[in-house]
CSV table of C-alpha atoms in Angstrom, one decimal:
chain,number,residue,atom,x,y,z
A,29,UNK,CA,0.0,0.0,0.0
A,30,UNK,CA,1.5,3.3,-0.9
A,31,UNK,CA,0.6,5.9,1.8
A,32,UNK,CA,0.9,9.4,1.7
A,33,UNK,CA,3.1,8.8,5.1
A,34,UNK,CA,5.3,6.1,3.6
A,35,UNK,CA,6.1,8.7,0.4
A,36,UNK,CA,7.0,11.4,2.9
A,37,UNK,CA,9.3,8.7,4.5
A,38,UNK,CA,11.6,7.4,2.0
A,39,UNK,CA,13.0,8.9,-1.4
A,40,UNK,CA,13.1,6.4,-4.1
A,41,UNK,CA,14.6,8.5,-6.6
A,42,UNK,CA,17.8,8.3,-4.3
A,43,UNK,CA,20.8,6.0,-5.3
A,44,UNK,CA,21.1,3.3,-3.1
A,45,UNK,CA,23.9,3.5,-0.1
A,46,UNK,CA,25.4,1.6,2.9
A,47,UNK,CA,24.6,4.5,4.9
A,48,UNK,CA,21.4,5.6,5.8
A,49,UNK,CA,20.1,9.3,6.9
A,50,UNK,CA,17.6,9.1,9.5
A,51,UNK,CA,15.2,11.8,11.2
A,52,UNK,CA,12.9,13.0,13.5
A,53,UNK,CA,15.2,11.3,16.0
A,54,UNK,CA,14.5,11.5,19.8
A,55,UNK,CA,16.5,14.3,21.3
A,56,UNK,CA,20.3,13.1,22.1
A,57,UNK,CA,19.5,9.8,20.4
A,58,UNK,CA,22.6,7.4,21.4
A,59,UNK,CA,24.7,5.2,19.3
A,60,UNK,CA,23.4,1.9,21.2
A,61,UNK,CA,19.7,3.1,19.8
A,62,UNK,CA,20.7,3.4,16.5
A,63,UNK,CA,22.6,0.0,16.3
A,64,UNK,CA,19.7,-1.2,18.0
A,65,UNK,CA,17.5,0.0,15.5
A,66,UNK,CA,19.8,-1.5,12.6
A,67,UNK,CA,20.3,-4.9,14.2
A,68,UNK,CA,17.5,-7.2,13.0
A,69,UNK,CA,18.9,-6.1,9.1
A,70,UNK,CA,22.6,-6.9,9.3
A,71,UNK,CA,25.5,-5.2,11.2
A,72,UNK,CA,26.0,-1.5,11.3
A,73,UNK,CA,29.7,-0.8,11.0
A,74,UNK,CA,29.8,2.7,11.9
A,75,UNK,CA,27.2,5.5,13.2
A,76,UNK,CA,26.8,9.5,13.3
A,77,UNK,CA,24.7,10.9,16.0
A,78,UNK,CA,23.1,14.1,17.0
A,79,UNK,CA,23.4,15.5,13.7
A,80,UNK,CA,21.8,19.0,12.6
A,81,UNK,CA,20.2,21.7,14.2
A,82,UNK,CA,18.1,20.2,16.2
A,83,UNK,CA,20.8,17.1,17.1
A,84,UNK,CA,17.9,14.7,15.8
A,85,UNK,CA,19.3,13.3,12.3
A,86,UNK,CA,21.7,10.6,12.2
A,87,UNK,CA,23.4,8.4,10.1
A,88,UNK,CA,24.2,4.7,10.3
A,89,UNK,CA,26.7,2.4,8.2
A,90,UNK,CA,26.2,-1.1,7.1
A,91,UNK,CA,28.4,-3.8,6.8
A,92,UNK,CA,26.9,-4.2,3.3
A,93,UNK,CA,24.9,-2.4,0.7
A,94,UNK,CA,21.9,-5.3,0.5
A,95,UNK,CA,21.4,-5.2,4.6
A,96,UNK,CA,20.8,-1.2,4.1
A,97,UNK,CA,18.5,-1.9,1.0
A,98,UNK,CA,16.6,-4.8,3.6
A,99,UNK,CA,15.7,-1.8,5.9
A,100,UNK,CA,14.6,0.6,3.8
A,101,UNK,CA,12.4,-1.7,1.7
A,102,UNK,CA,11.0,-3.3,4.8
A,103,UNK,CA,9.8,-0.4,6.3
A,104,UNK,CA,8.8,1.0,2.8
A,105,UNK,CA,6.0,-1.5,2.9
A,106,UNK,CA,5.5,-2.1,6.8
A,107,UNK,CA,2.4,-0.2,8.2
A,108,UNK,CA,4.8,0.0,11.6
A,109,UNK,CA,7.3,3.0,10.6
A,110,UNK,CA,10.9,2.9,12.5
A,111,UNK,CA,10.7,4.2,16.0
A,112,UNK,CA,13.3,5.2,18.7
A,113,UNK,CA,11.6,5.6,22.4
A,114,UNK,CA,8.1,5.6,20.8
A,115,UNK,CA,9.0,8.7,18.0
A,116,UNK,CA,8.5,7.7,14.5
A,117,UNK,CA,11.7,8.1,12.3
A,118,UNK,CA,12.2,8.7,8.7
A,119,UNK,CA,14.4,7.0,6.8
A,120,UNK,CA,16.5,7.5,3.1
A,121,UNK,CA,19.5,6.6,1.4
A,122,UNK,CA,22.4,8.9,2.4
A,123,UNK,CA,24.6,10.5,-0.8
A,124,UNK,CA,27.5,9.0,0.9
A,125,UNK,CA,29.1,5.6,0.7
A,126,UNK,CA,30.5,5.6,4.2
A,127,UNK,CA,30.7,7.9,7.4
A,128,UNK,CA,34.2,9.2,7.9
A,129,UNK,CA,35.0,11.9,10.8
A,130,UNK,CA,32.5,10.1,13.2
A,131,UNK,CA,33.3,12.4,16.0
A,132,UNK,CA,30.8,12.2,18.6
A,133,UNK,CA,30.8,12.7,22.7
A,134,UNK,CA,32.6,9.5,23.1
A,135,UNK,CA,35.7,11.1,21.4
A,136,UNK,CA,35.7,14.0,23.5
A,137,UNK,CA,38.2,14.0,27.0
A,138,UNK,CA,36.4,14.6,29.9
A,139,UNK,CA,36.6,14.5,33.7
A,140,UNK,CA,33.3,11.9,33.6
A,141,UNK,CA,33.7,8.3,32.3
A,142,UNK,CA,30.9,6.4,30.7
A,143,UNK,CA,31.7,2.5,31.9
A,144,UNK,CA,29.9,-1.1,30.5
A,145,UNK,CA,30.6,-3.8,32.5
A,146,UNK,CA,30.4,-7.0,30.2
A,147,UNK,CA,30.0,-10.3,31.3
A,148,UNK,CA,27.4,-12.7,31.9
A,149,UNK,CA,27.7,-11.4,35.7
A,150,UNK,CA,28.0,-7.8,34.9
A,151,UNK,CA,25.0,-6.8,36.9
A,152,UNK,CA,26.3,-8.2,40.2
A,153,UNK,CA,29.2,-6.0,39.9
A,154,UNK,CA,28.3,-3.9,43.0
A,155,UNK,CA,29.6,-0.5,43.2
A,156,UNK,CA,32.0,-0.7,45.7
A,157,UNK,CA,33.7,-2.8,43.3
A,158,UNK,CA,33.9,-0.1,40.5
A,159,UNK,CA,35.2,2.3,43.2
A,160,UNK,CA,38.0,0.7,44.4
A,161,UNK,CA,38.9,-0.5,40.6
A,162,UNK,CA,39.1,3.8,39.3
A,163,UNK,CA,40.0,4.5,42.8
A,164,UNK,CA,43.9,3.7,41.9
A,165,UNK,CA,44.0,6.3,39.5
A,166,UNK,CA,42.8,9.0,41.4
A,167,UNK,CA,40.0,10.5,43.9
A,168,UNK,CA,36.6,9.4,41.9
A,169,UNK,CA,34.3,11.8,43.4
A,170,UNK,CA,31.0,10.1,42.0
A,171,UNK,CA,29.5,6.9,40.7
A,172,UNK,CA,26.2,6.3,39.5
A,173,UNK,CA,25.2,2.8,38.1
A,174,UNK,CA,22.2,2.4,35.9
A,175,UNK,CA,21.2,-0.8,32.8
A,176,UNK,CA,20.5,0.5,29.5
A,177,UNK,CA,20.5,-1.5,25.7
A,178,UNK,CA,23.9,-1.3,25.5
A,179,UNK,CA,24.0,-3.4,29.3
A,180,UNK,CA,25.3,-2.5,32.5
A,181,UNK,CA,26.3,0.9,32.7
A,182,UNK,CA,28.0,3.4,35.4
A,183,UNK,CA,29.2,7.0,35.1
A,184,UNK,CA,32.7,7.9,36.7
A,185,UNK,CA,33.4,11.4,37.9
A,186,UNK,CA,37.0,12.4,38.5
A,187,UNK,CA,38.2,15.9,39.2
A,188,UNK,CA,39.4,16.6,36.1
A,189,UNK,CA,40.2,15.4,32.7
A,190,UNK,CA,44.0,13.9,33.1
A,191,UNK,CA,43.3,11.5,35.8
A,192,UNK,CA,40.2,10.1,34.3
A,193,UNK,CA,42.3,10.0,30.9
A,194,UNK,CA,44.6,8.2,32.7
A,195,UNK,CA,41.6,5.7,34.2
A,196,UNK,CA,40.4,5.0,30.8
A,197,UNK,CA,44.1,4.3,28.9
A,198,UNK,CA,45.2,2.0,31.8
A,199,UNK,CA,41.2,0.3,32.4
A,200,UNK,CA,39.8,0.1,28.4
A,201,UNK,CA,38.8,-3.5,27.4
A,202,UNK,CA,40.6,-5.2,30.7
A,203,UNK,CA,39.0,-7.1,32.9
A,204,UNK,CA,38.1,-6.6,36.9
A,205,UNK,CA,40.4,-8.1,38.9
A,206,UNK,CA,39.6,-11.3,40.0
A,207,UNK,CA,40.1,-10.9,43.9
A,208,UNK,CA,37.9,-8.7,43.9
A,209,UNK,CA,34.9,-10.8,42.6
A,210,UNK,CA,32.5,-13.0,44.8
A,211,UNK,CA,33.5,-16.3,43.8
A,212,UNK,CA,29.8,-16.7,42.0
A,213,UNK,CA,30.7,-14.1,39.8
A,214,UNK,CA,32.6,-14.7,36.3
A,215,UNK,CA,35.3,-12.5,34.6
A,216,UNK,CA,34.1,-9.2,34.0
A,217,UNK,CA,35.6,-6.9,31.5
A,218,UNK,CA,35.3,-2.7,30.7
A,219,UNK,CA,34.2,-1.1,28.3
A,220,UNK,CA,35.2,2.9,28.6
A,221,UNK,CA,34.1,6.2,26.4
A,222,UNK,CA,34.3,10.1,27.8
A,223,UNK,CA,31.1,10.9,28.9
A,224,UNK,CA,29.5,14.6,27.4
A,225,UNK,CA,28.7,15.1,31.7
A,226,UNK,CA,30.8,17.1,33.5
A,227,UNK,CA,29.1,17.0,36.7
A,228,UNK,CA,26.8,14.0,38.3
A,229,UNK,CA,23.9,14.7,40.7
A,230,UNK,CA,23.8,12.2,42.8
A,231,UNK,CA,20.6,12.6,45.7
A,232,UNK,CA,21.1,10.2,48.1
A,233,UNK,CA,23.5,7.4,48.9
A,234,UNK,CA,22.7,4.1,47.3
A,235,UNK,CA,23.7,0.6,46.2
A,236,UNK,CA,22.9,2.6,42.8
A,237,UNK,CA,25.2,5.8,43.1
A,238,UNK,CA,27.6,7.4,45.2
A,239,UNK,CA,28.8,10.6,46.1
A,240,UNK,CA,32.0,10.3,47.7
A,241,UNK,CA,32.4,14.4,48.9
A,242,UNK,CA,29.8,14.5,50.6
A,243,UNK,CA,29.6,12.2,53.9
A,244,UNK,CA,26.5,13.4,55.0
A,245,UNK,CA,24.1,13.0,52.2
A,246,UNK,CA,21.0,10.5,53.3
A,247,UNK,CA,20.8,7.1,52.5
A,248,UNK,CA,18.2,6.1,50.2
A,249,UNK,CA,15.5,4.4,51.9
A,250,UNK,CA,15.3,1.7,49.5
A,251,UNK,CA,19.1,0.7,51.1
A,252,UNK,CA,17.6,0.4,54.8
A,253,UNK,CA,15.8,-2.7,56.0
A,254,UNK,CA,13.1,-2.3,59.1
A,255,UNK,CA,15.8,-2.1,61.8
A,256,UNK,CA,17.2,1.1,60.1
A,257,UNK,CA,20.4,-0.4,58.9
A,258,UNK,CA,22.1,-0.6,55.6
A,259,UNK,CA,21.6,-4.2,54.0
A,260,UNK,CA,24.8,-5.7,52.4
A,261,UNK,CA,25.6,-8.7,51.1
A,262,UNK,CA,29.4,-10.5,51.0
A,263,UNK,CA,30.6,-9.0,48.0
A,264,UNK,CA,29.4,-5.4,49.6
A,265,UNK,CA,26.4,-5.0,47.3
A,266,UNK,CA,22.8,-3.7,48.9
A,267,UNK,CA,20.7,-7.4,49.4
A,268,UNK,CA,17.5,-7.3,47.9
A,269,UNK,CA,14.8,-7.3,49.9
A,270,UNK,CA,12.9,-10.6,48.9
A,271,UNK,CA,8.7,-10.3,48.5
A,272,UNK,CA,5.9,-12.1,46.7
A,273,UNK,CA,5.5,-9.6,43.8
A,274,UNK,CA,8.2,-9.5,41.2
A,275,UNK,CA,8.8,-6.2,38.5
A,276,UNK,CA,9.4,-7.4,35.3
A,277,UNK,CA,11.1,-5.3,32.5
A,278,UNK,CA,11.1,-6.2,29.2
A,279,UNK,CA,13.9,-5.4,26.7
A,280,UNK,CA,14.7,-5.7,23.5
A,281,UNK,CA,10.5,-6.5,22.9
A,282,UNK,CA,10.9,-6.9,18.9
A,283,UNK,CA,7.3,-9.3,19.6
A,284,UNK,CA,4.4,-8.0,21.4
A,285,UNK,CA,4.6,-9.7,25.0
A,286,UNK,CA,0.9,-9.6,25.9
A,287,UNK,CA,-0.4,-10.4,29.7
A,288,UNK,CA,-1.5,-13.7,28.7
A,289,UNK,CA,1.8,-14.3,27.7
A,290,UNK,CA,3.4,-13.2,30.7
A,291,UNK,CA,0.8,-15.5,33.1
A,292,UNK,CA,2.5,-18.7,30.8
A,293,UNK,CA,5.6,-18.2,31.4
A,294,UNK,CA,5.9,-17.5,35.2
A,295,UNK,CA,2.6,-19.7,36.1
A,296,UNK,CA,5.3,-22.5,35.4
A,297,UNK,CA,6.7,-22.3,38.9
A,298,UNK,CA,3.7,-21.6,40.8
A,299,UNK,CA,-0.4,-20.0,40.8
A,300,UNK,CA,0.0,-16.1,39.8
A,301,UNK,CA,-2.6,-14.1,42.0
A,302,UNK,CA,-1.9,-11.1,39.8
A,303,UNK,CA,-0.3,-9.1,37.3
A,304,UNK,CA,-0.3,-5.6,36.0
A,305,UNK,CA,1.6,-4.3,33.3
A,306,UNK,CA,2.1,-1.0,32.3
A,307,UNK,CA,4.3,1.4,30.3
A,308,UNK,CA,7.8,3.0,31.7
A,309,UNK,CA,10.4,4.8,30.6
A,310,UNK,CA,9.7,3.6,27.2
A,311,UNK,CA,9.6,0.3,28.0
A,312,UNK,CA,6.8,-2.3,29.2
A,313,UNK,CA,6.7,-3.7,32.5
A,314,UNK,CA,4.8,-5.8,34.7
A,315,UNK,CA,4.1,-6.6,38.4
A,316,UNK,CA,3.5,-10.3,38.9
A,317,UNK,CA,2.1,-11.6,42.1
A,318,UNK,CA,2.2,-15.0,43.5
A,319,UNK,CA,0.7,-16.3,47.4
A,320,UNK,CA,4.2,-16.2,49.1
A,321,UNK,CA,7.5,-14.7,48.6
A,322,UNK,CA,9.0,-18.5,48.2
A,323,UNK,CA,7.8,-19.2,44.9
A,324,UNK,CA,8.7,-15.5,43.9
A,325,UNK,CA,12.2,-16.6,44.8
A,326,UNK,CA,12.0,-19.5,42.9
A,327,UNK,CA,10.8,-17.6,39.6
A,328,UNK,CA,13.2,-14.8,39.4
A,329,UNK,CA,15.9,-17.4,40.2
A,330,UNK,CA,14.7,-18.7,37.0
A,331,UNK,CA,13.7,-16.6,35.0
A,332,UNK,CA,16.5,-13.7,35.3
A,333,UNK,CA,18.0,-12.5,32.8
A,334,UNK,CA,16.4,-15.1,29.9
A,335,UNK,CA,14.5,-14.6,26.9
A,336,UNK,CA,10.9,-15.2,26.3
A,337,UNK,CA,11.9,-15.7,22.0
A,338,UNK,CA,14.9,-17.0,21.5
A,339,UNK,CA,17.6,-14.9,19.2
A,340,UNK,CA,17.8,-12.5,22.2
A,341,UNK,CA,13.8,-11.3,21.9
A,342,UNK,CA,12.0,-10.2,25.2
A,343,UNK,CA,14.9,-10.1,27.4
A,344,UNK,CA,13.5,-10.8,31.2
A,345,UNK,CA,15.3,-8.6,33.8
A,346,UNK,CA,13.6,-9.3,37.4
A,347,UNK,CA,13.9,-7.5,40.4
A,348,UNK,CA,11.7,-7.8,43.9
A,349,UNK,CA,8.8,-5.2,44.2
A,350,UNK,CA,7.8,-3.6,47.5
A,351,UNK,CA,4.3,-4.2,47.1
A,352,UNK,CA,2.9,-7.2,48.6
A,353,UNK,CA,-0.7,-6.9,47.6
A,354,UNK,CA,-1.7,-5.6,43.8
A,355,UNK,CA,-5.1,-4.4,43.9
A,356,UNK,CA,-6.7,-4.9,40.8
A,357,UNK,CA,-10.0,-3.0,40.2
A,358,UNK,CA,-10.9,-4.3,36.6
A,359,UNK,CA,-10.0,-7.4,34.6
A,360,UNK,CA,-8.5,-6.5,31.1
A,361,UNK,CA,-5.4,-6.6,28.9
A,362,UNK,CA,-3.5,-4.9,30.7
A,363,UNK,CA,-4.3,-5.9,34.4
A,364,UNK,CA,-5.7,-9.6,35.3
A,365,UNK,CA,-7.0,-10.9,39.3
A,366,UNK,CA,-7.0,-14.0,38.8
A,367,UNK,CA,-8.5,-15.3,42.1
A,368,UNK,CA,-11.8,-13.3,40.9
A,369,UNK,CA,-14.2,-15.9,40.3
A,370,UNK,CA,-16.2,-13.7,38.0
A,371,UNK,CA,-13.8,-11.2,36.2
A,372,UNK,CA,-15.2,-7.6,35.8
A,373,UNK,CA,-16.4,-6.2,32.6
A,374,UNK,CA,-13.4,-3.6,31.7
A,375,UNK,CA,-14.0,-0.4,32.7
A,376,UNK,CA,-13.2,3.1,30.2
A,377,UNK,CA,-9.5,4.1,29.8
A,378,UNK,CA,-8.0,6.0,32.8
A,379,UNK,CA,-5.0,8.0,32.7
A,380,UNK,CA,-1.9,5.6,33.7
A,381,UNK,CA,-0.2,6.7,37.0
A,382,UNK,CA,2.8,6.0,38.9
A,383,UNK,CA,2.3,2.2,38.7
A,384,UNK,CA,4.4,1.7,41.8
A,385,UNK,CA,4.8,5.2,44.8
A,386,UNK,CA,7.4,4.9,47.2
A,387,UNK,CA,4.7,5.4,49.9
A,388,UNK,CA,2.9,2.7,48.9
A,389,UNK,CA,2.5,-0.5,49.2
A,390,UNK,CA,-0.2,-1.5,46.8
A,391,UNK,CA,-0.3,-0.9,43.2
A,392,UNK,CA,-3.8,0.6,41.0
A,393,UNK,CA,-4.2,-0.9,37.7
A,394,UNK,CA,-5.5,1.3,35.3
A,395,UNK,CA,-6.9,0.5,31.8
A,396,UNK,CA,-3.9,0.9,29.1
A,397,UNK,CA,-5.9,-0.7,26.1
A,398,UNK,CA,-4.4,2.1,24.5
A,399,UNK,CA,-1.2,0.4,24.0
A,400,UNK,CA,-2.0,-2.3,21.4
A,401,UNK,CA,-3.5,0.7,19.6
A,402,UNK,CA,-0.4,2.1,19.2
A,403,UNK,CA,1.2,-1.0,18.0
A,404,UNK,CA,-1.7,-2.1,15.7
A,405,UNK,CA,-0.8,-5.3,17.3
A,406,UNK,CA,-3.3,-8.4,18.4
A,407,UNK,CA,-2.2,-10.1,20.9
A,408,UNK,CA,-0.7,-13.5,20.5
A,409,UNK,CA,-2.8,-16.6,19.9
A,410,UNK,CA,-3.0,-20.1,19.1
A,411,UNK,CA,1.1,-20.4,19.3
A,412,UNK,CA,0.9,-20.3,23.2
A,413,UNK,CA,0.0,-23.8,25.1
A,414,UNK,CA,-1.9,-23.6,28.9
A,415,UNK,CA,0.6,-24.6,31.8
A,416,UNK,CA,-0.6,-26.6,33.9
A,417,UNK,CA,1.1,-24.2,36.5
A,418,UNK,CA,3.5,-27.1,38.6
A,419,UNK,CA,6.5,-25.5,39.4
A,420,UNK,CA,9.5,-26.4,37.3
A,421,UNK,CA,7.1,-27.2,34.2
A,422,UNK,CA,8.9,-25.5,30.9
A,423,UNK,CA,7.4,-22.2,30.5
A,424,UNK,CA,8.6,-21.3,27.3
A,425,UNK,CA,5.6,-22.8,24.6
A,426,UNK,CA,5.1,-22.0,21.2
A,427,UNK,CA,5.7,-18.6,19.3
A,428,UNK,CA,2.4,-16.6,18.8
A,429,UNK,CA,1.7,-16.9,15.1
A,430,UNK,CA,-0.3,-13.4,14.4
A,431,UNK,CA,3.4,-11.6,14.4
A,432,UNK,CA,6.4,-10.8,11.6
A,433,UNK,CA,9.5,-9.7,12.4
A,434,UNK,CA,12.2,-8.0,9.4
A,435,UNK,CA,11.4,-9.6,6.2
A,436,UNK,CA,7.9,-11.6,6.8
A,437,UNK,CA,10.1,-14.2,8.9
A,438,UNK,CA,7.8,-15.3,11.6
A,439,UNK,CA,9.0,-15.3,15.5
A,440,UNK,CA,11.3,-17.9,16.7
A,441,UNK,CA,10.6,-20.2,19.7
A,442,UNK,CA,10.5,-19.7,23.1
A,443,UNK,CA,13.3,-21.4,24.9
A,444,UNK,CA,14.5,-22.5,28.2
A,445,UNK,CA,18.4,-22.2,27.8
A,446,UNK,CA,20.5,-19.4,29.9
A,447,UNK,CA,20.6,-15.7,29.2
A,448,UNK,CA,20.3,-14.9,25.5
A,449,UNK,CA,24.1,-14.0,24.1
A,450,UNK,CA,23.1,-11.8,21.3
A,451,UNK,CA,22.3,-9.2,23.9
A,452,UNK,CA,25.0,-6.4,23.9
């Protein structure tokens, strides 16, 4: 179908290119987003970000001229356009043949260091760890630690720009010393880049940031247990408190992950009481509850870190939630009681809140029908089995056959193995 939209999008008059021009990007798109975006077509060499007036063009490089043609003609014909963080972005052939003076915030010195921490174990790379590791080179005044696409991130303030030049030189593509690892805990290497900051606010003290010149800033209360003191574990990381309701983030969702889909997979290791999903930060996440904080345990044990597709689709990441009751007022796709006898007929949309206050322990599902609106999605049937819900049944049934991924290729299996390795 040729749409007005999809003429406005591409120029076929263009000669195709390896590199592609992109706008309407999201403002200070990254690098990770844009490979992101290129992955499913073949393997973007090189990239140009924040490009223009506006810092929302870019420009990415394939390996090969067909992968570059794939994406273009694929979303030439798609009724989904391209999107980064929920922002539709057009797409052309760019009147170069490659990107050359790629210079970008990465390339500029700085006094902040943008850190990934690969490995399989990168996540349980507490901060105290990072510390003492950039510590050697200098005073590091702040840390913050967050998980992005790209994986496990932290930002590294030193006082100026020579010491944390002389971090990265010495640090770049080596690996954590080993003594200073939790036995558990495989090799971990680093990744370093200048970061465009110059100056991290950090609020309170956490297992997720530091500010190490100021002594007396307040612990975060999510740090303190009920007897008011810090909870750490061996390897000096803050212990997570455990609880019957798990948050589930979804990344890399290439396939719509639907609630029925969700009550499959972690019904396998015990009855689900609840779940709520809901949109965040871009993403889609979900509270699932279950009658006791043991099987909880059991299911993120399980479940962390793996892929609902396989190829590295729907990545799981699990965490414990601080609610220990979800009240659900209506039964729909988005929000499901399933100890209600007689579900409720679904109510009109409501404005999506907070799903999940600090002051509260109970979370309001709203309607968000709205969602697979802006998907033009269905959700997924037929592909997916019922569990029979006895814990350590294999969760991971059949793909749902109403979606397509790149190229008309249908989505691949659910599977049971470890953490998906095309995930970088």
């Amino acid at each position: 179908m040729s749409s007005v939209s999809s003429q406005q999008q591409f120029r076929y008059t263009q000669t195709p290119s390896k590199v592609l021009h992109l706008r309407n990007l999201p403002w200070e798109c990254t690098e990770e987003e844009l490979i992101e975006l290129g992955k499913p077509f073949g393997t973007v060499v090189n990239t140009k970000c924040n490009v223009g007036a506006n810092k929302n063009q870019a420009f990415i490089e394939f390996e090969d001229l067909n992968q570059a043609i794939q994406m273009i003609s694929f979303y030439a014909s798609s009724s989904e356009p391209a999107q980064v963080r929920g922002k539709t972005v057009y797409l052309q052939y760019s009147n170069r043949q490659e990107i050359v003076n790629n210079k970008t915030a990465a390339d500029v010195v700085g006094n902040v260091l943008l850190v990934t921490v690969e490995g399989e174990d990168a996540r349980m790379v507490s901060i105290d760890v990072l510390h003492l590791v950039f510590s050697a080179f200098g005073f590091v005044h702040k840390i913050t630690t967050f998980e992005k696409t790209a994986g496990y991130q932290a930002l590294v303030q030193f006082s100026d720009a020579e010491t944390a030049t002389s971090a990265k030189t010495s640090l770049d593509g080596r690996s954590i010393p080993r003594y200073l690892l939790p036995q558990e805990v495989d090799q971990c290497s680093l990744k370093i880049t200048y970061s465009a900051h110059t100056d991290l606010t950090v609020k309170f003290q956490s297992h997720r940031s530091r500010d190490y010149t100021n002594p007396y800033l307040p612990v975060a209360p999510s740090a303190i247990d009920s007897t008011g003191q810090v909870v750490v574990g061996a390897d000096g990381r803050k212990m997570e408190p455990e609880s019957n309701v798990l948050l589930a983030s979804i990344e890399n969702m290439q396939y719509a992950v639907t609630l029925d889909v969700l009550h499959t997979v972690f019904v396998a290791f015990g009855a689900v009481q609840k779940i709520a999903m809901f949109d965040k930060n871009g993403g889609v996440q979900a509270l699932i509850q279950y009658p006791d904080v043991q099987t909880a345990v059991v299911a993120k044990g399980a479940l962390e870190g793996h892929c609902i597709y396989e190829g590295g689709f729907c990545k799981l990441h699990i965490t414990y939630s601080r609610h220990t009751d979800l009240s659900i007022k209506v039964n729909n796709d988005r929000s499901r009681d399933y100890t209600m006898p007689n579900p409720a007929v679904a109510m009109a949309p409501q404005p999506i809140q907070n799903p999940y206050p600090d002051n509260s322990q109970q979370y309001h599902a709203a309607d968000a029908s709205h969602y697979h609106h802006q998907h033009h999605e269905q959700p997924p049937q037929g592909g997916w089995g019922q569990s029979g819900g006895g814990q350590g049944h294999n969760p991971y049934m059949g793909a749902p056959s109403m979606h397509q991924g790149p190229g008309g290729h249908m989505p691949p299996h659910h599977y049971g193995g470890g953490p998906s390795g095309p995930m970088h």
